[in-house]
Short mmCIF file of C-alpha atoms in Angstrom, two decimals:
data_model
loop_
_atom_site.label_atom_id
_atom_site.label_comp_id
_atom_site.label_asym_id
_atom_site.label_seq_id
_atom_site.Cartn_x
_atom_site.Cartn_y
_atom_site.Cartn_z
CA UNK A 1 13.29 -87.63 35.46
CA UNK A 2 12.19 -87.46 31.58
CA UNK A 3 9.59 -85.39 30.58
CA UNK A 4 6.19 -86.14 31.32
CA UNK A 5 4.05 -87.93 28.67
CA UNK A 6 1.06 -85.38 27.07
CA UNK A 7 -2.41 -87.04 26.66
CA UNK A 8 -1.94 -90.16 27.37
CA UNK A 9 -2.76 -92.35 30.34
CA UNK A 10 -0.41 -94.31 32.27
CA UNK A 11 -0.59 -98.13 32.58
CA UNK A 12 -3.37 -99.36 35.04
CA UNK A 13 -0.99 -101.78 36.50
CA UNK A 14 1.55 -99.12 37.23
CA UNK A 15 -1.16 -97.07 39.14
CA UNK A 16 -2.24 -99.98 41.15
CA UNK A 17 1.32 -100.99 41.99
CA UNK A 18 1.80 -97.27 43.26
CA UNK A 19 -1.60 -97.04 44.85
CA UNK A 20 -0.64 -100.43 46.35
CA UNK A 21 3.23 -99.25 47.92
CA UNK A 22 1.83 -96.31 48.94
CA UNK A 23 -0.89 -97.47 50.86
CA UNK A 24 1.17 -100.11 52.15
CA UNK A 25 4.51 -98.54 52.85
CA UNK A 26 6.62 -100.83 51.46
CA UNK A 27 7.33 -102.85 47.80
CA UNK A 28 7.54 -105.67 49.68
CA UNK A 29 4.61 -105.50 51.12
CA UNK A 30 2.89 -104.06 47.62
CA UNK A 31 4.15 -107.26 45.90
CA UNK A 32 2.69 -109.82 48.52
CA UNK A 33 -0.46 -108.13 47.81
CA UNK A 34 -0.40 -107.79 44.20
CA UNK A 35 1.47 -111.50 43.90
CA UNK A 36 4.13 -109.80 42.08
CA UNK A 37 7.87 -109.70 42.56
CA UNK A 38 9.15 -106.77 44.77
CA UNK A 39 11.45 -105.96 41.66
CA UNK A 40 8.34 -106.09 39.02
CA UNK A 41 6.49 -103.43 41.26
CA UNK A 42 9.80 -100.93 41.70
CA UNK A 43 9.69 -100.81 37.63
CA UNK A 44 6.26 -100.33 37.73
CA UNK A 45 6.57 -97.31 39.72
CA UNK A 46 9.53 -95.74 38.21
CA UNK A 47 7.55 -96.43 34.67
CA UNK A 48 4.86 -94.06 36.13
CA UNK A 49 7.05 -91.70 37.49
CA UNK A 50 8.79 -91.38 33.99
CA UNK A 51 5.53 -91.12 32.27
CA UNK A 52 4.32 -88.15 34.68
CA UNK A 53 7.49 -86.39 35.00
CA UNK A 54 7.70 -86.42 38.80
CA UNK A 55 9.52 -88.71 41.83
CA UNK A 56 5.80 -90.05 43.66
CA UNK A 57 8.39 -92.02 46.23
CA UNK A 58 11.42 -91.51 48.38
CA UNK A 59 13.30 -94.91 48.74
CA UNK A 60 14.71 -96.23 51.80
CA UNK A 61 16.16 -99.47 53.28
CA UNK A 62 12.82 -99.69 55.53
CA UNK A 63 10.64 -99.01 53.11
CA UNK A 64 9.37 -96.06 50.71
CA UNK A 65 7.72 -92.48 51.79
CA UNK A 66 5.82 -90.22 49.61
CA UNK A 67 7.13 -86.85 48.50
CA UNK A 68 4.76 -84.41 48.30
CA UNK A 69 3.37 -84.37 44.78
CA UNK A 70 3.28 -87.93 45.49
CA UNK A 71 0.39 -87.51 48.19
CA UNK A 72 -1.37 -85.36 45.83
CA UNK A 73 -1.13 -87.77 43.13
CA UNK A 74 -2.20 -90.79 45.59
CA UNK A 75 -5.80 -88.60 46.46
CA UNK A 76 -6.73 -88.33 42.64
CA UNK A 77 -5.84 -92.17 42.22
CA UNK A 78 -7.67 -92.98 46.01
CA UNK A 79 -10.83 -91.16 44.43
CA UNK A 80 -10.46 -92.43 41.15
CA UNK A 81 -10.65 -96.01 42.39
CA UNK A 82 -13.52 -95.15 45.00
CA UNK A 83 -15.30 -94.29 41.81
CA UNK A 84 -14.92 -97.49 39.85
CA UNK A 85 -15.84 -99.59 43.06
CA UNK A 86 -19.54 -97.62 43.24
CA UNK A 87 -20.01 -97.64 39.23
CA UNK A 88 -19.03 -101.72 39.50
CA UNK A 89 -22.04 -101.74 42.24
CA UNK A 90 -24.03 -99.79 40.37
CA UNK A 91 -23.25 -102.57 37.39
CA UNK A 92 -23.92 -105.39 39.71
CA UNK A 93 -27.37 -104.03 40.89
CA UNK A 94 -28.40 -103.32 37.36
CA UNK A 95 -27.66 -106.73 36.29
CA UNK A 96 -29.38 -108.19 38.88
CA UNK A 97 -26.49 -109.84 40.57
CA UNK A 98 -25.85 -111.13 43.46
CA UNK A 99 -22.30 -111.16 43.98
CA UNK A 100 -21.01 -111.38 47.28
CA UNK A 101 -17.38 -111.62 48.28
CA UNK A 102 -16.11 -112.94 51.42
CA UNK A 103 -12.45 -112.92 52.90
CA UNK A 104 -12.27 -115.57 55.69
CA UNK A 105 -9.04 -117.21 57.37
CA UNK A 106 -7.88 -120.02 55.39
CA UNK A 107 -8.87 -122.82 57.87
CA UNK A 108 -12.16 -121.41 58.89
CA UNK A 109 -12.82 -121.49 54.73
CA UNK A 110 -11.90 -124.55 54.20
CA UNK A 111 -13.12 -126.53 57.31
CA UNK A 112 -16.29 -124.46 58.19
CA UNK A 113 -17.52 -122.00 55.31
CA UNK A 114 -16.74 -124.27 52.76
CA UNK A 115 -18.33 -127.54 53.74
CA UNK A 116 -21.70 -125.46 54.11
CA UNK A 117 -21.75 -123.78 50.81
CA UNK A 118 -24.20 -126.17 49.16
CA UNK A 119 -27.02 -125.19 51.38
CA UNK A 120 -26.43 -121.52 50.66
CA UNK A 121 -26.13 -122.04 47.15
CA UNK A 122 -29.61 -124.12 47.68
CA UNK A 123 -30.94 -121.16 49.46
CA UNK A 124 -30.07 -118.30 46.82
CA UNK A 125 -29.41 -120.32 43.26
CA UNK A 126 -29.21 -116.92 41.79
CA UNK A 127 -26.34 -115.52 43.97
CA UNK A 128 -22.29 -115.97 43.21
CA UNK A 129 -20.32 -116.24 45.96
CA UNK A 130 -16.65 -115.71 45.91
CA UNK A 131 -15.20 -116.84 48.67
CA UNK A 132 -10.82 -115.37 49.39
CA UNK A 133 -8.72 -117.25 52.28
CA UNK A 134 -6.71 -114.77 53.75
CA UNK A 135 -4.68 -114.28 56.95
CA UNK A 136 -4.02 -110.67 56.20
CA UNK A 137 -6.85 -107.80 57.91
CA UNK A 138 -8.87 -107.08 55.21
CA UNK A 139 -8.91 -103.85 53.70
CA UNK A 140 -12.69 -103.10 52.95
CA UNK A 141 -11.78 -99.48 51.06
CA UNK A 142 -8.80 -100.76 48.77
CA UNK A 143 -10.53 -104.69 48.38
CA UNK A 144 -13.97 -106.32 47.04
CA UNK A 145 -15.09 -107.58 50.34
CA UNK A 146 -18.00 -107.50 51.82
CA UNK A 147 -17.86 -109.59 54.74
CA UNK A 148 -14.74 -110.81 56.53
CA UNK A 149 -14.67 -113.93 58.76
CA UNK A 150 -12.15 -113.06 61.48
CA UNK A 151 -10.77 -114.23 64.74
CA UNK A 152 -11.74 -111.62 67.34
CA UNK A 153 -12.43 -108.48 66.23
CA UNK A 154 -10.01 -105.65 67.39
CA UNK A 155 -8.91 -105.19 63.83
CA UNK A 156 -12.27 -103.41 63.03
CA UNK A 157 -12.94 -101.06 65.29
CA UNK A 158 -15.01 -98.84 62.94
CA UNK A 159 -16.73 -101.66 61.45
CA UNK A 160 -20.37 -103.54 61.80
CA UNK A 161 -20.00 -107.03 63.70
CA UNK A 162 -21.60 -109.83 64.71
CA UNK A 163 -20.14 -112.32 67.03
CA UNK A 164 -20.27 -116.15 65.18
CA UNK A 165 -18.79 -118.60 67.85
CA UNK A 166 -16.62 -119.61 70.35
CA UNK A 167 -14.30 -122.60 70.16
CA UNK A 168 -13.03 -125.18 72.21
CA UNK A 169 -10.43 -127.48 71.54
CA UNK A 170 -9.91 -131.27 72.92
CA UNK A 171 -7.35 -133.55 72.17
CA UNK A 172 -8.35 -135.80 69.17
CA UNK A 173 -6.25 -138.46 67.12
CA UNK A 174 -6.95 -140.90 64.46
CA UNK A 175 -8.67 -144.59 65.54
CA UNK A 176 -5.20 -146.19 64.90
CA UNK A 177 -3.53 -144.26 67.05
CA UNK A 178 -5.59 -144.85 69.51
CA UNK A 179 -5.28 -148.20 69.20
CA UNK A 180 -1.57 -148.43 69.96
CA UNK A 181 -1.97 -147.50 73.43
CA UNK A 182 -1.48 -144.49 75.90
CA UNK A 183 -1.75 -141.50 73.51
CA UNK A 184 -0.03 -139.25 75.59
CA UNK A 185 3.39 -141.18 74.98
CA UNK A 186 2.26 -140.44 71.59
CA UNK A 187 3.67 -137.58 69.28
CA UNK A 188 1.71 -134.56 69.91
CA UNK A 189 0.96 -132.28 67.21
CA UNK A 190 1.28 -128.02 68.20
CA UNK A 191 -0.26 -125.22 66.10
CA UNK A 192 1.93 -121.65 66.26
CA UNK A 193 -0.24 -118.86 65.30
CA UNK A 194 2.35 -116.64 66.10
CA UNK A 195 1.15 -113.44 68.09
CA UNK A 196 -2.14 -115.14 68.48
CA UNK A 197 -0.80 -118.20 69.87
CA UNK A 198 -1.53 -116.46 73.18
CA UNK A 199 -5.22 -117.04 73.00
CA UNK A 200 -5.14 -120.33 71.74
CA UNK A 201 -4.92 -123.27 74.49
CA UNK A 202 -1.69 -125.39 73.92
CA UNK A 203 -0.81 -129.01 75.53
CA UNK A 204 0.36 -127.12 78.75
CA UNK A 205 -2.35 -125.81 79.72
CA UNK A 206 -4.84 -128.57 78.48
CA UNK A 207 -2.49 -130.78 81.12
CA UNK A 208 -2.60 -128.70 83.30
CA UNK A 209 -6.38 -128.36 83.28
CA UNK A 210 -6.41 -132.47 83.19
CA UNK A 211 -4.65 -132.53 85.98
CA UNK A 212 -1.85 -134.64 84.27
CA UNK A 213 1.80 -133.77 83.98
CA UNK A 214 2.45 -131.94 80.79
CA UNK A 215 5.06 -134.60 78.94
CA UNK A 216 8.12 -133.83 77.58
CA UNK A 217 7.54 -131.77 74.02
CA UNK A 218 7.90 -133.64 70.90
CA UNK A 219 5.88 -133.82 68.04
CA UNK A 220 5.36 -132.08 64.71
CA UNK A 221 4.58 -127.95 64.43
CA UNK A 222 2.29 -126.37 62.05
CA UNK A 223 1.65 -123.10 61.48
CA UNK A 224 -1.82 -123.73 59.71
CA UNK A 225 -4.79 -125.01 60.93
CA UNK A 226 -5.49 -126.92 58.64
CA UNK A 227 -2.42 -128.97 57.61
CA UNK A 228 -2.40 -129.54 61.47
CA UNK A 229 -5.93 -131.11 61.18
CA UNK A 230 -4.36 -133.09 58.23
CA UNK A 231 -1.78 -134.66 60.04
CA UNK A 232 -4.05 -135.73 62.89
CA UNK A 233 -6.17 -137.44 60.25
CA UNK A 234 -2.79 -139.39 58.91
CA UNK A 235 -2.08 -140.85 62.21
CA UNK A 236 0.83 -138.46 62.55
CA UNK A 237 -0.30 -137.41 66.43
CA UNK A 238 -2.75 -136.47 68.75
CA UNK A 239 -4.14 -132.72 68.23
CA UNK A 240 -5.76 -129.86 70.21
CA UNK A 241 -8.69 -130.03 67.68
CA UNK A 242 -11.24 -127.15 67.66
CA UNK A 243 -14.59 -128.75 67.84
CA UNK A 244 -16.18 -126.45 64.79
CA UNK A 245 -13.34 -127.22 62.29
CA UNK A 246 -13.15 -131.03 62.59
CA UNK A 247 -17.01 -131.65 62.44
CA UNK A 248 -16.53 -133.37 59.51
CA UNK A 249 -13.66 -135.81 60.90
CA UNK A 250 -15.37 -137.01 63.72
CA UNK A 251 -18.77 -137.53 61.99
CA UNK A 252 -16.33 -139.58 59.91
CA UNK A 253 -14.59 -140.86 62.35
CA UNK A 254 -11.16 -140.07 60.84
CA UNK A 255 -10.44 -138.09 64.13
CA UNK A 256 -12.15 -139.68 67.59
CA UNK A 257 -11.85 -137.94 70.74
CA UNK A 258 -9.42 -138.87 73.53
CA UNK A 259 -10.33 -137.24 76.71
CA UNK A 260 -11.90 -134.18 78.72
CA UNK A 261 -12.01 -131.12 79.23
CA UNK A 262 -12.47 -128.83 76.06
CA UNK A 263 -10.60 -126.06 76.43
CA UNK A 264 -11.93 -122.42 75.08
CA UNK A 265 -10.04 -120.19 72.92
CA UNK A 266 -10.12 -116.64 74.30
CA UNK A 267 -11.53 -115.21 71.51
CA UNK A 268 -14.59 -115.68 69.34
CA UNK A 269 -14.74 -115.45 65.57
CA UNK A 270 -16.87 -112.91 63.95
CA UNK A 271 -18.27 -111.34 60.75
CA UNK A 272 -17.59 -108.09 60.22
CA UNK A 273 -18.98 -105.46 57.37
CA UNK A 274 -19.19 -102.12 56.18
CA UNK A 275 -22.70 -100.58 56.42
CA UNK A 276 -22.99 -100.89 52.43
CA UNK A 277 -22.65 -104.27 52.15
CA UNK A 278 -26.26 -104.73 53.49
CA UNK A 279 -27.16 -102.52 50.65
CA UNK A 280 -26.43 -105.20 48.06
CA UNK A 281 -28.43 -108.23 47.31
CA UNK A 282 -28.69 -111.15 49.12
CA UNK A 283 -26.18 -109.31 51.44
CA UNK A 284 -28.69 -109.25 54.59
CA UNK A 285 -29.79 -112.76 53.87
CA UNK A 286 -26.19 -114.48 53.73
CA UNK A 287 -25.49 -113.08 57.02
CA UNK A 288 -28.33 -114.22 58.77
CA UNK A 289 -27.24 -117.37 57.29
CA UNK A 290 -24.20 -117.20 58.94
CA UNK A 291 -25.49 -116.53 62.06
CA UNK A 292 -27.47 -120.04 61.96
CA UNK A 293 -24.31 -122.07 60.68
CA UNK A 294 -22.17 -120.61 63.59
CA UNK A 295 -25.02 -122.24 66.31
CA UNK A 296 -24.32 -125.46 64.75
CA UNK A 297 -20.37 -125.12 65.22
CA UNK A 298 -19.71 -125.71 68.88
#
């Protein structure tokens, strides 16, 4: 280990990638976040540990663990950061703005946030709204959000809530598919959410409810919502659609429904918060907001 540089203050990058592994537990993981290369974040690291003079990480095949005067240095860099987030709130509020930032899964952005932006923007011209897709949880101490729109909530167990909506799916296709007969000879399109694939109804069990016999599987499988939604559009198969993503299809009538019953999904979507947030302007305002969009999706 060289000796540590005097005076001088390591790269902010460097801190952030350590803050970043640490938190984490992996470089990996660190890199995803930081949409870096796992290699660009190990010389990161080992540039910091050069400049202070110490190892912050022991390395391992399964990941990285802290030595000791690593964990001390993570709680000065922890508070450190703490402290920029309330001084660029303070900023914020001094300038007047209205800047809220919301982390939502990528197909509930794009299919049910986003559609409806124009009448919040209407509502608050003043306000700037970022809005991040994400499938990750959201990290409310180590991110800038403010809300997160989430499927179910038992990933933030600490945190304020409030329930949105339930969906439903039913099958839907496009009008020429329907036109070339019995649909369910048809490709079928499936959606794996992995792990949470369990509480969303698949062909089975809509069958099953129908009273049909499930047929054989074939089809095309997506792993996002919303290239699934996609392909339905292009003819490519029928799909489980969920009724408050595809509002805009079948007002269109680039998706038409096929048949009965709607199926729920086992959980509901939410908005969840830290306490702050409603300390911030426009915060209280945009949520009540959501609240009324989310009795128009189902």
């Amino acid at each position: 280990m060289n000796s540590p540089s005097r005076g001088r203050l390591p790269k902010l990058s460097a801190i952030l990638a350590f803050e970043t592994a640490a938190r984490t537990g992996s470089l990996a993981s660190a890199a995803d976040s930081l949409a870096l290369t796992a290699a660009a974040v190990s010389q990161q690291i080992r540039q910091l540990e050069q400049h202070l003079g110490i190892p912050l990480f022991i390395r391992a095949k399964r990941g990285v663990t802290l030595t000791e005067q690593g964990a001390d240095y993570l709680a000065y860099v922890q508070e450190a950061f703490e402290t920029l987030r309330v001084a660029q709130q303070h900023v914020d509020r001094q300038r007047g703005k209205q800047t809220l930032t919301v982390f939502a899964l990528p197909a509930l952005a794009s299919k049910w946030l986003n559609p409806a932006i124009g009448d919040w923007q209407a509502l608050s011209p003043d306000g700037d709204l970022r809005l991040h897709a994400t499938h990750a949880a959201v990290d409310f101490a180590h991110s800038a959000a403010d809300f997160a729109l989430c499927f179910g909530d038992q990933d933030y167990p600490l945190l304020e809530k409030v329930r949105l909506f339930q969906d439903r799916v039913q099958p839907v296709c496009s009008p020429d598919l329907r036109s070339q007969g019995d649909w369910t000879q048809r490709p079928l399109i499936h959606l794996d959410w992995g792990k949470e694939s369990q509480f969303l109804p698949g062909w089975h069990e809509w069958f099953s409810a129908a009273g049909l016999q499930p047929p054989p599987r074939r089809g095309l499988t997506y792993n996002l919502t919303s290239l699934a939604i996609d392909a339905a559009v292009q003819g490519r198969g029928a799909l489980l659609g969920q009724r408050g993503l595809i509002e805009r299809e079948l007002a269109s009538g680039a998706l038409v429904p096929l048949a009965e019953p709607a199926l729920p999904l086992s959980k509901p979507y939410y908005v969840v918060y830290p306490q702050r947030t409603l300390d911030k302007p426009g915060a209280a305002a945009f949520l009540r907001w959501l609240q009324a969009l989310s009795q128009r999706a189902v």
